[in-house]
PDB file of C-alpha atoms and ligand atoms in Angstrom:
ATOM      1  CA  MET A  21      -0.002   0.003   0.009  1.00 49.00           C
ATOM      2  CA  GLY A  22       3.067   2.196   0.020  1.00 48.00           C
ATOM      3  CA  ASN A  23       2.211   4.012  -3.177  1.00 47.00           C
ATOM      4  CA  HIS A  24      -1.381   4.482  -2.411  1.00 55.00           C
ATOM      5  CA  HIS A  25      -2.648   7.967  -3.031  1.00 57.00           C
ATOM      6  CA  ILE A  26      -5.890   9.157  -1.676  1.00 60.00           C
ATOM      7  CA  PRO A  27      -8.144  10.129  -4.538  1.00 57.00           C
ATOM      8  CA  HIS A  28      -8.879  13.832  -4.373  1.00 54.00           C
ATOM      9  CA  PRO A  29     -10.878  14.645  -7.473  1.00 45.00           C
ATOM     10  CA  LYS A  30     -12.462  18.053  -7.591  1.00 49.00           C
ATOM     11  CA  GLY A  31     -16.145  18.020  -6.852  1.00 51.00           C
ATOM     12  CA  ASN A  32     -16.021  14.760  -4.908  1.00 57.00           C
ATOM     13  CA  PRO A  33     -17.187  15.133  -1.347  1.00 63.00           C
ATOM     14  CA  GLY A  34     -14.594  14.310   1.306  1.00 79.00           C
ATOM     15  CA  LYS A  35     -14.951  11.546   3.761  1.00 92.00           C
ATOM     16  CA  LEU A  36     -15.509  11.534   7.464  1.00 96.00           C
ATOM     17  CA  ILE A  37     -13.724   8.736   9.272  1.00 97.00           C
ATOM     18  CA  VAL A  38     -14.550   8.123  12.914  1.00 98.00           C
ATOM     19  CA  LEU A  39     -12.100   6.169  15.029  1.00 98.00           C
ATOM     20  CA  THR A  40     -13.400   5.016  18.373  1.00 97.00           C
ATOM     21  CA  GLY A  41     -12.224   2.607  21.038  1.00 96.00           C
ATOM     22  CA  PRO A  42     -11.526   2.521  24.761  1.00 93.00           C
ATOM     23  CA  SER A  43      -8.960   4.751  26.428  1.00 90.00           C
ATOM     24  CA  GLY A  44      -5.527   3.154  26.174  1.00 90.00           C
ATOM     25  CA  VAL A  45      -6.323   1.008  23.132  1.00 94.00           C
ATOM     26  CA  GLY A  46      -3.838   2.844  20.939  1.00 94.00           C
ATOM     27  CA  LYS A  47      -6.190   4.972  18.801  1.00 95.00           C
ATOM     28  CA  GLY A  48      -3.915   7.961  19.143  1.00 93.00           C
ATOM     29  CA  THR A  49      -0.843   6.019  18.043  1.00 95.00           C
ATOM     30  CA  LEU A  50      -2.667   4.532  15.057  1.00 97.00           C
ATOM     31  CA  VAL A  51      -3.905   7.978  14.017  1.00 97.00           C
ATOM     32  CA  GLN A  52      -0.382   9.392  14.217  1.00 96.00           C
ATOM     33  CA  MET A  53       0.875   6.551  12.006  1.00 97.00           C
ATOM     34  CA  LEU A  54      -1.919   7.301   9.558  1.00 96.00           C
ATOM     35  CA  LEU A  55      -1.093  11.028   9.399  1.00 96.00           C
ATOM     36  CA  LYS A  56       2.586  10.322   8.964  1.00 96.00           C
ATOM     37  CA  LYS A  57       2.000   8.056   6.003  1.00 95.00           C
ATOM     38  CA  TYR A  58      -0.898  10.064   4.531  1.00 94.00           C
ATOM     39  CA  PRO A  59      -0.237  13.701   5.466  1.00 94.00           C
ATOM     40  CA  GLU A  60      -3.130  14.855   3.315  1.00 93.00           C
ATOM     41  CA  ILE A  61      -5.560  13.426   5.876  1.00 95.00           C
ATOM     42  CA  TYR A  62      -6.836  16.060   8.309  1.00 96.00           C
ATOM     43  CA  LEU A  63      -7.114  15.149  11.996  1.00 97.00           C
ATOM     44  CA  SER A  64      -9.772  17.136  13.786  1.00 98.00           C
ATOM     45  CA  ILE A  65      -8.502  18.872  16.937  1.00 98.00           C
ATOM     46  CA  SER A  66     -10.994  18.617  19.761  1.00 98.00           C
ATOM     47  CA  ALA A  67     -11.849  21.020  22.524  1.00 98.00           C
ATOM     48  CA  THR A  68     -11.620  19.639  26.044  1.00 98.00           C
ATOM     49  CA  THR A  69     -11.992  20.779  29.615  1.00 98.00           C
ATOM     50  CA  ARG A  70      -9.357  18.224  30.671  1.00 97.00           C
ATOM     51  CA  LYS A  71      -6.081  19.632  31.953  1.00 96.00           C
ATOM     52  CA  PRO A  72      -3.148  19.238  29.553  1.00 96.00           C
ATOM     53  CA  ARG A  73      -0.904  16.210  30.114  1.00 92.00           C
ATOM     54  CA  GLU A  74       2.808  16.710  30.131  1.00 91.00           C
ATOM     55  CA  GLY A  75       3.968  17.137  26.550  1.00 93.00           C
ATOM     56  CA  GLU A  76       0.571  18.073  25.153  1.00 95.00           C
ATOM     57  CA  VAL A  77       0.525  21.233  23.089  1.00 96.00           C
ATOM     58  CA  ALA A  78      -2.463  23.598  23.148  1.00 97.00           C
ATOM     59  CA  GLY A  79      -3.977  23.904  19.695  1.00 96.00           C
ATOM     60  CA  GLN A  80      -2.269  20.698  18.517  1.00 94.00           C
ATOM     61  CA  SER A  81      -3.248  17.993  20.978  1.00 94.00           C
ATOM     62  CA  TYR A  82      -6.438  19.753  21.990  1.00 97.00           C
ATOM     63  CA  TYR A  83      -7.906  23.188  22.464  1.00 98.00           C
ATOM     64  CA  PHE A  84      -7.843  23.343  26.252  1.00 98.00           C
ATOM     65  CA  VAL A  85     -10.810  25.355  27.467  1.00 98.00           C
ATOM     66  CA  ASP A  86     -12.599  25.874  30.773  1.00 98.00           C
ATOM     67  CA  ARG A  87     -16.138  24.710  31.402  1.00 98.00           C
ATOM     68  CA  PRO A  88     -17.860  28.060  30.711  1.00 98.00           C
ATOM     69  CA  GLU A  89     -16.023  28.333  27.380  1.00 98.00           C
ATOM     70  CA  PHE A  90     -16.995  24.765  26.495  1.00 98.00           C
ATOM     71  CA  ASP A  91     -20.643  25.419  27.407  1.00 98.00           C
ATOM     72  CA  ARG A  92     -20.585  28.510  25.230  1.00 98.00           C
ATOM     73  CA  MET A  93     -19.352  26.484  22.239  1.00 98.00           C
ATOM     74  CA  VAL A  94     -22.162  23.995  22.834  1.00 98.00           C
ATOM     75  CA  ALA A  95     -24.762  26.759  23.138  1.00 98.00           C
ATOM     76  CA  LEU A  96     -23.608  28.415  19.921  1.00 98.00           C
ATOM     77  CA  GLY A  97     -23.784  25.112  18.027  1.00 97.00           C
ATOM     78  CA  GLN A  98     -20.063  25.215  17.321  1.00 98.00           C
ATOM     79  CA  LEU A  99     -19.533  21.530  18.132  1.00 98.00           C
ATOM     80  CA  LEU A 100     -20.341  18.749  15.718  1.00 97.00           C
ATOM     81  CA  GLU A 101     -20.636  16.352  18.630  1.00 98.00           C
ATOM     82  CA  TRP A 102     -19.590  16.372  22.243  1.00 98.00           C
ATOM     83  CA  ALA A 103     -19.596  14.102  25.259  1.00 98.00           C
ATOM     84  CA  GLU A 104     -18.579  13.881  28.863  1.00 97.00           C
ATOM     85  CA  PHE A 105     -15.837  11.389  29.546  1.00 93.00           C
ATOM     86  CA  THR A 106     -14.744  10.509  33.087  1.00 89.00           C
ATOM     87  CA  GLY A 107     -15.514  13.947  34.444  1.00 93.00           C
ATOM     88  CA  ASN A 108     -14.414  16.156  31.524  1.00 97.00           C
ATOM     89  CA  CYS A 109     -16.067  17.412  28.340  1.00 98.00           C
ATOM     90  CA  TYR A 110     -14.714  16.746  24.877  1.00 98.00           C
ATOM     91  CA  GLY A 111     -16.089  18.017  21.570  1.00 98.00           C
ATOM     92  CA  THR A 112     -15.341  18.376  17.855  1.00 98.00           C
ATOM     93  CA  PRO A 113     -15.300  21.932  16.435  1.00 98.00           C
ATOM     94  CA  ARG A 114     -17.743  21.874  13.548  1.00 97.00           C
ATOM     95  CA  LEU A 115     -16.385  24.447  11.111  1.00 97.00           C
ATOM     96  CA  PRO A 116     -12.926  23.008  10.236  1.00 97.00           C
ATOM     97  CA  VAL A 117     -14.433  19.580   9.685  1.00 96.00           C
ATOM     98  CA  GLU A 118     -17.234  20.804   7.448  1.00 94.00           C
ATOM     99  CA  GLU A 119     -14.862  23.005   5.447  1.00 95.00           C
ATOM    100  CA  ARG A 120     -12.432  20.172   4.793  1.00 95.00           C
ATOM    101  CA  ILE A 121     -15.106  17.719   3.792  1.00 93.00           C
ATOM    102  CA  ALA A 122     -16.628  20.279   1.429  1.00 91.00           C
ATOM    103  CA  ARG A 123     -13.163  20.679  -0.110  1.00 92.00           C
ATOM    104  CA  GLY A 124     -12.940  16.941  -0.759  1.00 92.00           C
ATOM    105  CA  ASP A 125     -10.534  16.093   2.040  1.00 94.00           C
ATOM    106  CA  TRP A 126     -10.520  13.110   4.313  1.00 95.00           C
ATOM    107  CA  VAL A 127     -11.147  14.019   7.944  1.00 97.00           C
ATOM    108  CA  VAL A 128     -10.506  11.771  10.928  1.00 97.00           C
ATOM    109  CA  LEU A 129     -12.233  12.139  14.271  1.00 98.00           C
ATOM    110  CA  GLU A 130     -10.666  10.266  17.167  1.00 98.00           C
ATOM    111  CA  ILE A 131     -13.525  10.262  19.685  1.00 97.00           C
ATOM    112  CA  GLU A 132     -15.283   8.155  22.318  1.00 95.00           C
ATOM    113  CA  LEU A 133     -18.471   6.167  21.924  1.00 96.00           C
ATOM    114  CA  GLU A 134     -21.176   8.722  22.758  1.00 96.00           C
ATOM    115  CA  GLY A 135     -19.740  11.206  20.302  1.00 97.00           C
ATOM    116  CA  ALA A 136     -19.452   8.514  17.621  1.00 97.00           C
ATOM    117  CA  ARG A 137     -23.139   7.769  18.119  1.00 97.00           C
ATOM    118  CA  GLN A 138     -24.009  11.437  17.583  1.00 97.00           C
ATOM    119  CA  VAL A 139     -21.966  11.505  14.386  1.00 97.00           C
ATOM    120  CA  ARG A 140     -23.937   8.512  13.173  1.00 94.00           C
ATOM    121  CA  GLN A 141     -27.059  10.692  13.410  1.00 94.00           C
ATOM    122  CA  THR A 142     -25.632  13.837  11.849  1.00 93.00           C
ATOM    123  CA  PHE A 143     -23.270  12.224   9.289  1.00 93.00           C
ATOM    124  CA  PRO A 144     -24.811   8.833   8.503  1.00 93.00           C
ATOM    125  CA  GLU A 145     -22.362   8.444   5.633  1.00 92.00           C
ATOM    126  CA  ALA A 146     -19.374   8.617   7.992  1.00 95.00           C
ATOM    127  CA  TYR A 147     -17.186   5.516   8.078  1.00 95.00           C
ATOM    128  CA  ARG A 148     -16.921   4.322  11.634  1.00 96.00           C
ATOM    129  CA  LEU A 149     -14.205   2.052  12.971  1.00 97.00           C
ATOM    130  CA  PHE A 150     -13.800   0.609  16.444  1.00 97.00           C
ATOM    131  CA  ILE A 151     -10.382  -0.335  17.830  1.00 97.00           C
ATOM    132  CA  LEU A 152     -10.422  -3.224  20.327  1.00 97.00           C
ATOM    133  CA  PRO A 153      -7.755  -4.297  22.815  1.00 96.00           C
ATOM    134  CA  PRO A 154      -6.707  -7.976  22.741  1.00 94.00           C
ATOM    135  CA  SER A 155      -8.081  -8.210  26.333  1.00 94.00           C
ATOM    136  CA  ILE A 156      -9.177  -6.058  29.262  1.00 92.00           C
ATOM    137  CA  ASP A 157      -6.059  -7.083  31.182  1.00 93.00           C
ATOM    138  CA  GLU A 158      -3.856  -5.873  28.367  1.00 93.00           C
ATOM    139  CA  LEU A 159      -5.803  -2.597  28.205  1.00 93.00           C
ATOM    140  CA  GLU A 160      -5.360  -2.075  31.926  1.00 93.00           C
ATOM    141  CA  SER A 161      -1.610  -2.575  31.718  1.00 92.00           C
ATOM    142  CA  ARG A 162      -1.405  -0.137  28.800  1.00 91.00           C
ATOM    143  CA  ILE A 163      -3.333   2.578  30.656  1.00 89.00           C
ATOM    144  CA  ARG A 164      -1.212   2.013  33.757  1.00 91.00           C
ATOM    145  CA  GLY A 165       1.980   1.875  31.710  1.00 89.00           C
ATOM    146  CA  ARG A 166       1.194   5.289  30.209  1.00 84.00           C
ATOM    147  CA  GLY A 167       1.533   6.670  33.735  1.00 85.00           C
ATOM    148  CA  THR A 168      -0.488   9.807  32.988  1.00 85.00           C
ATOM    149  CA  GLU A 169      -3.569   9.232  35.163  1.00 86.00           C
ATOM    150  CA  SER A 170      -4.342   9.019  38.845  1.00 90.00           C
ATOM    151  CA  GLU A 171      -5.588   5.689  40.257  1.00 92.00           C
ATOM    152  CA  GLU A 172      -9.111   7.095  40.401  1.00 93.00           C
ATOM    153  CA  ALA A 173      -8.974   8.199  36.760  1.00 91.00           C
ATOM    154  CA  ILE A 174      -7.556   4.800  35.739  1.00 92.00           C
ATOM    155  CA  LEU A 175     -10.437   2.951  37.394  1.00 93.00           C
ATOM    156  CA  LYS A 176     -12.998   5.279  35.797  1.00 92.00           C
ATOM    157  CA  ARG A 177     -11.393   4.753  32.384  1.00 91.00           C
ATOM    158  CA  LEU A 178     -11.421   0.974  32.788  1.00 93.00           C
ATOM    159  CA  ASP A 179     -15.082   1.012  33.785  1.00 93.00           C
ATOM    160  CA  ARG A 180     -15.902   3.099  30.773  1.00 93.00           C
ATOM    161  CA  ALA A 181     -13.755   0.858  28.554  1.00 94.00           C
ATOM    162  CA  LYS A 182     -15.775  -2.222  29.434  1.00 93.00           C
ATOM    163  CA  ALA A 183     -19.036  -0.454  28.516  1.00 92.00           C
ATOM    164  CA  GLU A 184     -17.590   0.892  25.248  1.00 94.00           C
ATOM    165  CA  ILE A 185     -16.235  -2.504  24.176  1.00 95.00           C
ATOM    166  CA  ASP A 186     -19.729  -3.964  24.475  1.00 95.00           C
ATOM    167  CA  SER A 187     -20.849  -1.550  21.748  1.00 96.00           C
ATOM    168  CA  ALA A 188     -18.125  -2.338  19.227  1.00 96.00           C
ATOM    169  CA  ASN A 189     -20.552  -4.116  16.927  1.00 96.00           C
ATOM    170  CA  GLU A 190     -22.426  -0.844  16.264  1.00 96.00           C
ATOM    171  CA  PHE A 191     -19.467   0.113  14.054  1.00 97.00           C
ATOM    172  CA  ASP A 192     -18.748  -0.637  10.414  1.00 95.00           C
ATOM    173  CA  VAL A 193     -15.414  -2.317  11.193  1.00 96.00           C
ATOM    174  CA  GLN A 194     -13.694  -3.688  14.298  1.00 97.00           C
ATOM    175  CA  ILE A 195      -9.912  -3.783  14.452  1.00 97.00           C
ATOM    176  CA  ILE A 196      -8.048  -5.593  17.215  1.00 97.00           C
ATOM    177  CA  ASN A 197      -4.869  -3.816  18.270  1.00 96.00           C
ATOM    178  CA  ASP A 198      -2.839  -6.812  19.405  1.00 95.00           C
ATOM    179  CA  ASP A 199       0.229  -5.686  17.491  1.00 96.00           C
ATOM    180  CA  LEU A 200       0.635  -2.093  16.339  1.00 96.00           C
ATOM    181  CA  ASP A 201       1.946  -2.764  12.824  1.00 97.00           C
ATOM    182  CA  ALA A 202      -0.632  -5.467  12.191  1.00 97.00           C
ATOM    183  CA  ALA A 203      -3.422  -3.230  13.448  1.00 97.00           C
ATOM    184  CA  PHE A 204      -2.197  -0.393  11.260  1.00 97.00           C
ATOM    185  CA  GLY A 205      -2.229  -2.709   8.250  1.00 96.00           C
ATOM    186  CA  ARG A 206      -5.821  -3.647   9.027  1.00 96.00           C
ATOM    187  CA  LEU A 207      -6.714   0.034   9.369  1.00 96.00           C
ATOM    188  CA  GLU A 208      -5.254   0.799   5.938  1.00 94.00           C
ATOM    189  CA  VAL A 209      -7.091  -2.113   4.358  1.00 94.00           C
ATOM    190  CA  ALA A 210     -10.342  -0.997   5.971  1.00 93.00           C
ATOM    191  CA  LEU A 211      -9.942   2.600   4.807  1.00 92.00           C
ATOM    192  CA  PHE A 212      -8.760   1.941   1.288  1.00 87.00           C
ATOM    193  CA  ALA A 213     -10.981  -1.035   0.529  1.00 76.00           C
ATOM    194  CA  LYS A 214     -13.891   1.212   1.390  1.00 51.00           C
ATOM    195  CA  THR A 215     -12.560   3.962  -0.869  1.00 51.00           C
ATOM    196  CA  ALA A 216     -12.153   1.578  -3.778  1.00 52.00           C
ATOM    197  CA  ALA A 217     -15.739   0.478  -3.320  1.00 48.00           C
ATOM    198  CA  LEU A 218     -16.937   4.061  -3.199  1.00 46.00           C
ATOM    199  CA  SER A 219     -15.039   5.305  -6.229  1.00 48.00           C
ATOM    200  CA  GLY A 220     -16.123   2.149  -8.065  1.00 45.00           C
ATOM    201  CA  ALA A 221     -19.723   2.976  -7.308  1.00 44.00           C
ATOM    202  CA  ALA A 222     -19.203   6.551  -8.498  1.00 42.00           C
ATOM    203  CA  GLY A 223     -17.861   5.232 -11.811  1.00 34.00           C
TER     204      GLY A 223
HETATM  205  P1  5GP B  30      -7.982  11.625  26.584  1.00 83.73           P
HETATM  206  O1  5GP B  30      -8.333  12.303  27.873  1.00 83.73           O
HETATM  207  O2  5GP B  30      -7.336  10.257  26.853  1.00 83.73           O
HETATM  208  O3  5GP B  30      -7.188  12.469  25.651  1.00 83.73           O
HETATM  209  O4  5GP B  30      -9.356  11.298  25.838  1.00 83.73           O
HETATM  210  C1  5GP B  30     -10.362  10.598  26.490  1.00 83.73           C
HETATM  211  C2  5GP B  30     -11.366  10.090  25.468  1.00 83.73           C
HETATM  212  O5  5GP B  30     -12.029  11.174  24.847  1.00 83.73           O
HETATM  213  C3  5GP B  30     -10.722   9.279  24.348  1.00 83.73           C
HETATM  214  O6  5GP B  30     -11.522   8.114  24.123  1.00 83.73           O
HETATM  215  C4  5GP B  30     -10.795  10.225  23.177  1.00 83.73           C
HETATM  216  O7  5GP B  30     -10.891   9.537  21.953  1.00 83.73           O
HETATM  217  C5  5GP B  30     -12.062  10.969  23.475  1.00 83.73           C
HETATM  218  N1  5GP B  30     -12.156  12.239  22.766  1.00 83.73           N
HETATM  219  C6  5GP B  30     -11.185  13.105  22.387  1.00 83.73           C
HETATM  220  N2  5GP B  30     -11.676  14.157  21.754  1.00 83.73           N
HETATM  221  C7  5GP B  30     -13.010  13.968  21.680  1.00 83.73           C
HETATM  222  C8  5GP B  30     -14.094  14.705  21.090  1.00 83.73           C
HETATM  223  O8  5GP B  30     -13.941  15.759  20.466  1.00 83.73           O
HETATM  224  N3  5GP B  30     -15.335  14.189  21.211  1.00 83.73           N
HETATM  225  C9  5GP B  30     -15.587  13.020  21.866  1.00 83.73           C
HETATM  226  N4  5GP B  30     -16.854  12.575  21.919  1.00 83.73           N
HETATM  227  N5  5GP B  30     -14.591  12.284  22.416  1.00 83.73           N
HETATM  228  C10 5GP B  30     -13.331  12.757  22.325  1.00 83.73           C
END
């Protein structure tokens, strides 16, 4: 797939790709691999009320906002979707996503389950993928190994993970992240097989 180029014909609508999966499953790493190999893909930058982790850059990792600012964005309809996740709010700014799709670009949202469900309502044509851990035990050791969360936050994330995993079959595709390179290969196949089918249908 090394020479694969994303079709970008003028006048073709872009595509919205939604990547969901429990905290710690490796969504972020897979997305970074995707952007590195296909820099023409646009990753939506979310707004969050969560405090920045060490190394996170405002405006790149997230737009870090306080709760009143977040509520204002919601009230003004500026978020395409939003959800509460273990005590913080997360949401997708609408405008950049809609602009890119209108331009024919591919846009990736890396979001949790509730938000993915909202996108299913507002963008039924979105392609939705769910990343699964090989097991809950493995997920727990990954979240702990990351070392970025308090014990309380870890337990909340694990609770939430179990509930999210039960909903994996709502998605178009499920990808098990047992091995990063293998999972990335499956992600590419899922994305580009779908594209081939779509451009085939369009003639
Ligand atoms: P984290 O705090 O680990 O960065 O993110 C927690 C969860 O929120 C992850 O599952 C992540 O995918 C999700 N998330 C990040 N941005 C958004 C967003 O804009 N909307 C929704 N619904 N979830 C998001």
